[in-house]
Amino acid sequence: MPKWSTVRASGSLFILLSSIFVSDAHAYIDPGSGSALLQLILGGIAGIGVVVRLYWDRVKTKYQSLFGRVESTNRHE
């Protein structure tokens, strides 16, 4: 098993050499693609937020029952 100092030294050397010998990249992202990518990222974040909100009460109730604190989470009572 390699030592962490050897791994760190190898990683640092790789990053240093990669930054010195940079080749040209012939790539272009047009504004339409960038906008679509931004919408994809923001939609994913919003989706994760909705899922967390939907299951938040269940997760909260489960952890409260594990630690002995059971409170009524039904807001309609």
Coordinates of N, CA and C in Angstrom, one line a residue:
M1 N 0.8 -1.2 0.0 CA 0.0 0.0 0.0 C 0.9 1.2 0.0
P2 N 0.6 2.2 -1.0 CA 1.5 3.3 -1.0 C 1.3 4.3 0.1
K3 N 2.3 5.0 0.5 CA 2.2 6.0 1.5 C 1.5 7.2 1.0
W4 N 0.8 8.0 1.9 CA 0.0 9.1 1.4 C 1.0 10.2 0.9
S5 N 2.2 10.3 1.5 CA 3.1 11.3 1.0 C 3.6 11.0 -0.4
T6 N 3.7 9.8 -0.8 CA 4.1 9.4 -2.2 C 2.9 9.7 -3.1
V7 N 1.7 9.4 -2.7 CA 0.5 9.7 -3.5 C 0.4 11.2 -3.7
R8 N 0.5 12.0 -2.7 CA 0.4 13.4 -2.8 C 1.5 14.0 -3.7
A9 N 2.7 13.5 -3.5 CA 3.8 14.0 -4.4 C 3.6 13.6 -5.8
S10 N 3.1 12.4 -6.1 CA 2.8 12.1 -7.5 C 1.7 12.9 -8.0
G11 N 0.6 13.2 -7.2 CA -0.5 14.0 -7.7 C 0.0 15.4 -8.0
S12 N 0.8 16.0 -7.1 CA 1.3 17.3 -7.3 C 2.2 17.4 -8.6
L13 N 3.0 16.4 -8.8 CA 3.8 16.4 -10.0 C 3.0 16.3 -11.2
F14 N 1.9 15.5 -11.2 CA 1.0 15.4 -12.3 C 0.3 16.7 -12.6
I15 N -0.2 17.4 -11.6 CA -0.8 18.6 -11.8 C 0.1 19.7 -12.3
L16 N 1.3 19.7 -11.8 CA 2.3 20.7 -12.3 C 2.7 20.4 -13.7
L17 N 2.9 19.2 -14.1 CA 3.2 18.9 -15.5 C 2.1 19.1 -16.4
S18 N 0.9 18.9 -15.9 CA -0.3 19.1 -16.8 C -0.5 20.6 -17.0
S19 N -0.2 21.4 -16.0 CA -0.3 22.9 -16.2 C 0.8 23.5 -17.1
I20 N 1.9 22.8 -17.1 CA 3.0 23.3 -18.0 C 2.8 23.0 -19.4
F21 N 2.4 21.7 -19.7 CA 2.2 21.3 -21.1 C 0.8 21.3 -21.5
V22 N 0.2 22.4 -21.6 CA -1.2 22.6 -21.9 C -1.3 22.6 -23.4
S23 N -2.1 21.8 -24.0 CA -2.4 21.8 -25.4 C -3.6 22.6 -25.7
D24 N -3.7 23.1 -27.0 CA -4.8 23.9 -27.4 C -6.1 23.0 -27.4
A25 N -7.1 23.6 -27.0 CA -8.4 22.9 -27.0 C -9.3 23.6 -28.1
H26 N -9.7 22.8 -29.1 CA -10.5 23.4 -30.2 C -12.0 23.1 -29.8
A27 N -12.5 23.8 -28.9 CA -13.8 23.5 -28.4 C -14.5 24.9 -28.3
Y28 N -15.8 24.8 -28.4 CA -16.6 26.0 -28.3 C -18.0 25.7 -27.8
I29 N -18.4 26.4 -26.8 CA -19.8 26.2 -26.3 C -20.6 27.5 -26.6
D30 N -21.5 27.4 -27.5 CA -22.3 28.6 -27.9 C -23.3 28.9 -26.8
P31 N -23.8 30.2 -26.8 CA -24.7 30.6 -25.7 C -25.9 29.8 -25.6
G32 N -26.4 29.2 -26.7 CA -27.6 28.3 -26.6 C -27.3 27.1 -25.8
S33 N -26.2 26.5 -26.0 CA -25.8 25.3 -25.3 C -25.5 25.6 -23.8
G34 N -24.9 26.8 -23.6 CA -24.6 27.2 -22.2 C -25.9 27.4 -21.5
S35 N -26.9 28.0 -22.1 CA -28.2 28.3 -21.5 C -28.9 27.0 -21.2
A36 N -28.8 26.0 -22.1 CA -29.5 24.7 -21.9 C -28.8 24.0 -20.7
L37 N -27.5 24.1 -20.7 CA -26.8 23.5 -19.6 C -27.1 24.1 -18.2
L38 N -27.2 25.4 -18.2 CA -27.6 26.1 -17.0 C -29.0 25.7 -16.6
Q39 N -30.0 25.6 -17.5 CA -31.3 25.2 -17.2 C -31.3 23.8 -16.7
L40 N -30.5 22.9 -17.2 CA -30.4 21.5 -16.7 C -29.9 21.5 -15.3
I41 N -28.9 22.3 -15.0 CA -28.4 22.3 -13.6 C -29.4 22.9 -12.6
L42 N -30.0 24.0 -13.0 CA -31.0 24.6 -12.1 C -32.3 23.7 -11.9
G43 N -32.7 23.1 -13.0 CA -33.8 22.1 -12.9 C -33.5 21.0 -12.0
G44 N -32.2 20.5 -12.1 CA -31.8 19.4 -11.2 C -31.8 19.8 -9.7
I45 N -31.3 21.0 -9.5 CA -31.3 21.5 -8.1 C -32.8 21.7 -7.6
A46 N -33.6 22.2 -8.4 CA -35.0 22.4 -8.0 C -35.7 21.0 -7.8
G47 N -35.4 20.0 -8.6 CA -36.0 18.7 -8.4 C -35.5 18.1 -7.1
I48 N -34.2 18.2 -6.8 CA -33.7 17.7 -5.6 C -34.4 18.4 -4.4
G49 N -34.6 19.7 -4.5 CA -35.3 20.4 -3.4 C -36.7 19.9 -3.2
V50 N -37.4 19.6 -4.3 CA -38.8 19.2 -4.2 C -38.8 17.8 -3.5
V51 N -37.9 16.9 -3.9 CA -37.9 15.5 -3.4 C -37.6 15.6 -1.9
V52 N -36.6 16.4 -1.5 CA -36.3 16.5 -0.1 C -37.5 17.1 0.7
R53 N -38.2 18.0 0.1 CA -39.4 18.6 0.8 C -40.5 17.6 0.9
L54 N -40.7 16.7 -0.1 CA -41.7 15.7 0.0 C -41.5 14.7 1.1
Y55 N -40.2 14.3 1.2 CA -39.9 13.2 2.2 C -39.4 13.7 3.5
W56 N -39.3 15.0 3.7 CA -38.7 15.6 4.9 C -39.5 15.2 6.2
D57 N -40.8 15.2 6.1 CA -41.6 14.9 7.3 C -41.4 13.4 7.7
R58 N -41.3 12.5 6.7 CA -41.1 11.1 7.0 C -39.7 10.9 7.6
V59 N -38.7 11.5 7.1 CA -37.4 11.3 7.6 C -37.3 11.9 9.0
K60 N -37.9 13.1 9.2 CA -37.9 13.7 10.5 C -38.6 12.9 11.6
T61 N -39.8 12.3 11.2 CA -40.5 11.5 12.1 C -39.7 10.2 12.5
K62 N -39.1 9.6 11.5 CA -38.3 8.4 11.7 C -37.2 8.7 12.7
Y63 N -36.4 9.7 12.5 CA -35.3 10.0 13.4 C -35.8 10.4 14.8
Q64 N -36.9 11.1 14.9 CA -37.5 11.5 16.2 C -37.9 10.2 16.9
S65 N -38.5 9.2 16.2 CA -38.9 8.0 16.9 C -37.7 7.2 17.3
L66 N -36.6 7.3 16.6 CA -35.4 6.5 17.0 C -34.8 7.1 18.3
F67 N -34.9 8.4 18.5 CA -34.3 9.0 19.7 C -35.4 9.3 20.7
G68 N -36.6 8.8 20.6 CA -37.6 8.9 21.6 C -38.4 10.1 21.7
R69 N -38.2 11.0 20.7 CA -39.0 12.3 20.7 C -40.0 12.1 19.6
V70 N -41.2 11.8 19.9 CA -42.3 11.7 18.9 C -43.2 12.9 19.1
E71 N -43.3 13.6 18.0 CA -44.2 14.8 18.0 C -45.2 14.6 16.9
S72 N -46.3 15.2 17.0 CA -47.3 15.1 15.9 C -46.8 16.0 14.8
T73 N -46.6 15.4 13.6 CA -46.1 16.2 12.4 C -47.3 16.4 11.5
N74 N -48.5 15.9 11.8 CA -49.6 16.1 11.0 C -50.1 17.6 11.2
R75 N -50.0 18.4 10.2 CA -50.3 19.8 10.3 C -51.8 20.1 10.3
H76 N -52.6 19.1 9.9 CA -54.1 19.3 9.8 C -54.8 19.0 11.1
E77 N -54.1 18.5 12.1 CA -54.8 18.2 13.4 C -54.9 19.4 14.3

